[in-house]
Coordinates of C-alpha atoms in Angstrom, one line a residue:
M265 CA 133.3 105.7 96.1
V266 CA 130.7 107.7 98.0
E267 CA 131.8 111.1 99.2
V268 CA 128.5 112.7 100.3
A269 CA 125.6 110.4 101.3
G270 CA 122.9 113.0 102.2
P271 CA 120.2 112.6 104.9
L272 CA 119.3 109.0 103.9
T273 CA 120.5 107.1 100.8
T274 CA 119.7 103.4 100.5
V275 CA 120.0 100.6 98.0
Q276 CA 116.6 99.6 96.7
D277 CA 115.1 97.3 94.1
L278 CA 111.5 96.1 93.8
G279 CA 111.6 94.7 97.3
R280 CA 110.9 91.3 98.9
P281 CA 107.1 90.8 98.9
G282 CA 105.7 87.5 100.1
Y283 CA 107.3 87.2 103.5
A284 CA 104.8 89.0 105.6
H285 CA 103.9 85.7 107.3
L286 CA 107.5 85.6 108.6
G287 CA 107.2 89.2 109.9
V288 CA 109.4 90.6 107.0
P289 CA 108.2 93.8 105.3
R290 CA 108.2 94.1 101.5
S291 CA 110.7 97.1 101.5
G292 CA 111.8 98.2 98.0
A293 CA 111.7 101.5 96.2
L294 CA 109.0 103.9 97.5
D295 CA 108.6 105.1 93.9
P296 CA 108.9 102.0 91.8
P297 CA 108.0 103.7 88.5
A298 CA 111.0 106.0 89.0
L299 CA 113.4 103.2 89.7
M300 CA 112.1 101.1 86.8
L301 CA 112.4 104.1 84.4
G302 CA 116.0 104.6 85.5
N303 CA 116.8 100.9 84.9
R304 CA 115.2 101.1 81.5
L305 CA 117.3 104.1 80.6
V306 CA 120.6 102.4 81.4
G307 CA 119.6 99.0 80.0
N308 CA 119.0 97.1 83.2
P309 CA 116.1 94.7 83.9
P310 CA 113.3 96.4 85.9
S311 CA 114.2 94.6 89.1
A312 CA 117.8 95.8 89.2
A313 CA 118.9 97.7 92.4
G314 CA 119.7 101.4 92.4
L315 CA 120.0 104.2 94.9
E316 CA 117.1 105.9 96.6
I317 CA 118.3 109.3 97.7
T318 CA 116.2 111.2 100.2
L319 CA 116.3 114.9 99.2
G320 CA 120.1 114.9 98.6
P321 CA 122.8 115.9 98.1
F322 CA 124.7 112.8 97.0
H323 CA 128.2 112.7 95.6
A324 CA 130.3 109.8 94.4
V325 CA 133.4 109.1 92.2
A326 CA 133.1 106.5 89.5
T327 CA 135.9 104.0 89.5
H328 CA 134.9 102.5 86.1
P329 CA 133.2 103.9 83.0
G330 CA 129.5 103.2 82.6
T331 CA 126.1 104.8 82.2
I332 CA 123.8 106.3 84.9
A333 CA 120.3 107.8 84.9
L334 CA 118.7 110.1 87.5
T335 CA 114.9 109.9 87.8
G336 CA 112.2 110.5 90.4
A337 CA 112.5 113.9 92.2
A338 CA 113.9 116.7 90.1
A339 CA 117.4 117.4 91.3
P340 CA 120.4 119.0 89.6
L341 CA 122.9 116.5 88.2
R342 CA 126.6 117.1 87.3
V343 CA 128.9 114.4 85.9
G344 CA 132.6 115.2 85.6
G345 CA 132.0 118.8 86.5
R346 CA 129.5 119.3 83.7
P347 CA 125.6 119.7 84.0
A348 CA 123.8 116.5 82.9
P349 CA 120.2 115.8 82.1
I350 CA 117.8 113.9 84.3
N351 CA 115.4 111.2 83.0
A352 CA 118.1 110.3 80.3
P353 CA 121.1 108.0 80.1
V354 CA 124.4 109.8 80.9
A355 CA 127.8 108.4 80.1
V356 CA 130.3 108.3 82.9
R357 CA 134.1 108.0 82.6
A358 CA 136.4 106.4 85.2
G359 CA 137.3 109.2 87.7
D360 CA 134.2 111.3 87.0
R361 CA 132.5 112.8 90.1
I362 CA 128.7 112.2 90.1
E363 CA 127.0 115.0 91.9
V364 CA 123.3 114.9 92.7
G365 CA 122.2 118.2 94.3
R366 CA 119.3 118.9 96.6
A367 CA 116.0 118.0 95.1
V368 CA 114.1 121.1 93.9
S369 CA 110.8 119.3 93.3
G370 CA 109.7 116.0 94.9
L371 CA 111.6 114.3 97.7
R372 CA 113.4 111.1 96.4
P373 CA 115.7 111.0 93.4
Y374 CA 116.7 107.6 92.1
L375 CA 120.1 106.9 90.6
A376 CA 120.3 103.9 88.3
V377 CA 123.7 102.5 87.2
A378 CA 124.2 100.2 84.2
G379 CA 124.7 96.7 85.5
G380 CA 122.7 97.5 88.7
L381 CA 124.1 97.6 92.2
T382 CA 125.0 94.1 93.5
P383 CA 125.4 94.0 97.3
P384 CA 124.5 90.6 98.8
A385 CA 120.8 89.8 98.4
V386 CA 118.7 88.9 101.5
L387 CA 115.5 86.9 100.8
A388 CA 115.9 87.5 97.1
S389 CA 116.2 91.3 97.4
R390 CA 119.0 93.8 97.7
S391 CA 116.7 96.4 99.3
T392 CA 117.7 98.2 102.5
D393 CA 114.9 97.8 105.1
V394 CA 115.3 100.6 107.7
L395 CA 112.7 99.1 110.1
S396 CA 113.9 95.4 110.3
Q397 CA 117.5 96.2 109.4
L398 CA 117.5 93.6 106.5
G399 CA 119.6 94.1 103.4
P400 CA 122.6 96.3 102.9
P401 CA 123.3 99.1 105.5
V402 CA 122.4 102.7 104.9
I403 CA 124.9 104.3 102.5
R404 CA 127.7 106.3 104.3
P405 CA 130.6 108.4 103.0
G406 CA 133.5 106.1 102.0
D407 CA 131.3 103.2 100.9
R408 CA 132.2 101.5 97.7
L409 CA 129.2 100.2 95.8
P410 CA 129.5 97.0 93.7
V411 CA 128.1 97.1 90.2
G412 CA 127.2 94.1 88.1
P413 CA 128.0 93.6 84.4
F414 CA 126.2 95.5 81.7
S415 CA 123.2 93.5 80.4
S416 CA 122.2 95.6 77.3
A417 CA 122.7 99.0 75.7
P418 CA 121.1 102.0 77.4
A419 CA 118.0 103.5 75.9
A420 CA 118.5 106.4 73.5
V421 CA 115.1 108.1 74.1
D422 CA 112.5 107.8 76.8
L423 CA 108.9 108.8 76.3
A424 CA 107.4 107.5 79.5
P425 CA 105.2 110.1 81.2
R426 CA 106.0 111.0 84.8
P427 CA 103.5 112.6 87.1
A428 CA 104.0 116.3 88.1
L429 CA 105.7 116.7 91.4
G430 CA 104.8 119.1 94.2
G431 CA 101.5 120.6 95.1
P432 CA 98.4 119.1 96.8
L433 CA 97.9 115.4 96.6
S434 CA 94.5 113.6 96.2
L435 CA 94.8 110.0 97.2
R436 CA 92.2 107.4 96.3
I437 CA 91.2 105.1 99.2
S438 CA 89.1 102.0 99.9
W439 CA 87.6 101.9 103.3
G440 CA 89.5 99.6 105.7
P441 CA 88.4 96.8 108.1
R442 CA 88.0 99.2 111.1
A443 CA 86.3 102.2 109.5
D444 CA 83.3 101.4 111.7
W445 CA 85.5 102.1 114.8
F446 CA 85.3 105.8 114.1
A447 CA 82.5 108.2 115.0
S448 CA 82.8 110.2 111.8
A449 CA 85.0 108.3 109.3
G450 CA 83.8 110.7 106.7
V451 CA 86.1 113.4 108.2
L452 CA 88.9 111.6 106.4
T453 CA 87.5 112.4 102.9
S454 CA 86.2 115.9 103.8
A455 CA 89.2 117.4 105.5
E456 CA 92.7 118.4 104.4
Y457 CA 95.8 116.9 106.0
R458 CA 99.5 117.9 105.9
I459 CA 102.5 115.6 105.7
T460 CA 104.7 116.0 108.8
S461 CA 108.5 116.0 109.1
E462 CA 108.2 112.7 111.1
S463 CA 107.5 110.8 107.9
N464 CA 110.0 108.3 106.7
R465 CA 110.3 105.0 104.7
V466 CA 108.0 103.3 107.3
G467 CA 105.1 105.6 106.9
A468 CA 103.9 109.1 106.0
R469 CA 102.6 110.8 109.1
L470 CA 99.8 113.3 108.7
S471 CA 98.5 116.3 110.7
G472 CA 94.9 117.5 110.5
P473 CA 91.4 117.0 112.0
R474 CA 91.4 114.4 114.6
L475 CA 89.8 111.0 113.8
S476 CA 87.9 110.1 116.9
R477 CA 86.9 106.5 117.8
S478 CA 83.3 105.6 118.7
D479 CA 84.6 103.8 121.8
A480 CA 87.8 105.4 123.1
A481 CA 88.4 102.6 125.5
A482 CA 88.1 99.7 122.9
E483 CA 91.2 97.5 122.5
L484 CA 92.2 95.8 119.2
P485 CA 94.5 92.8 119.0
S486 CA 97.3 93.1 116.5
E487 CA 96.2 92.6 112.9
G488 CA 98.0 92.3 109.6
I489 CA 99.1 95.5 107.9
V490 CA 99.3 96.0 104.2
L491 CA 101.1 98.6 102.0
G492 CA 99.1 101.8 102.0
A493 CA 97.1 101.0 105.1
I494 CA 96.0 104.2 107.0
Q495 CA 96.3 103.4 110.6
V496 CA 95.0 105.8 113.3
P497 CA 97.0 105.9 116.5
A498 CA 95.7 107.1 119.8
D499 CA 96.3 110.8 118.9
G500 CA 93.8 110.5 116.1
Q501 CA 96.3 111.6 113.4
P502 CA 96.4 109.2 110.4
L503 CA 99.6 107.4 109.4
I504 CA 99.9 105.9 105.9
F505 CA 102.2 102.9 105.8
L506 CA 104.9 102.7 103.1
A507 CA 107.3 100.0 102.0
D508 CA 109.2 99.4 105.3
H509 CA 105.9 99.1 107.3
P510 CA 105.6 96.6 110.1
T511 CA 103.6 93.4 109.2
T512 CA 101.2 93.7 112.1
G513 CA 99.8 96.6 114.2
G514 CA 97.4 97.1 117.0
Y515 CA 95.8 100.4 116.0
P516 CA 92.7 100.4 113.8
V517 CA 93.0 100.7 110.0
I518 CA 90.4 103.1 108.7
A519 CA 91.2 102.9 105.0
V520 CA 93.9 101.8 102.4
V521 CA 95.4 104.0 99.8
A522 CA 95.3 102.8 96.2
A523 CA 98.7 101.2 95.3
T524 CA 99.0 103.3 92.1
D525 CA 98.8 106.5 94.2
L526 CA 101.6 105.6 96.6
P527 CA 104.5 106.7 94.3
Q528 CA 103.2 110.2 94.3
L529 CA 102.9 110.1 98.1
A530 CA 106.6 109.0 98.3
Q531 CA 107.6 112.1 96.4
A532 CA 105.6 114.5 98.6
R533 CA 107.5 116.8 101.0
P534 CA 106.6 117.7 104.6
G535 CA 104.0 120.5 104.7
E536 CA 102.3 119.5 101.4
A537 CA 98.6 119.0 101.5
V538 CA 96.8 115.6 101.2
T539 CA 93.1 114.9 100.6
F540 CA 91.4 111.5 100.3
L541 CA 88.9 110.4 97.7
A542 CA 86.7 107.3 98.5

């Protein structure tokens, strides 16, 4: 049973891609490698659902014995009152309190549970979509989280490298369909931006040099939006769309971030620096 849910804790798997034509975002874990690592550590298939914890803390009491693994952002973990390692399988007894502290590096820890979390699936995914309100609701104190049967033994050792968390980010981009709408699109790759506190699962909002349109009065019909698209609203400050992004938008997309760089962006905290490399 959940005792402390933190600022935002949601159930996430690898999402529901393929429904954009119906207006449904892909959702899913913002740091898929972290979730998949946790699943491998506890013996789950890569697509099993776990918890995405934003910053923390998160506390819950286990009602059955099992195995857990905490990956992603570095956060202190205690199980049954004792310190436990991260990025490793940890045995849990019935009645043990699982305590994930506030992340000390990175932003989003992932808690995988042997058997995976099994709330009802919506469009073949158990992911919570905070924009369209699909999937299970945001986790609250008092919630009981259903867990499936164990599928295999947990991993004894894990050697998978994980990127260093914290510090400046350099994100690779491809120029988008509306780069020519901007008088000096090159500002995007020559300037430094900062992640703002308005960022969330929908998108990472940035603050920095303004990106000015060539024709400030031009209007753009709504167009399709993809994961990692960098949209530029009227204030000229870029917004990078993440997993719960809308499927269409009316502001021009200047560029798209490489999909392999998005997990690092998902772990970046407000105030951290971002630069772009074309």
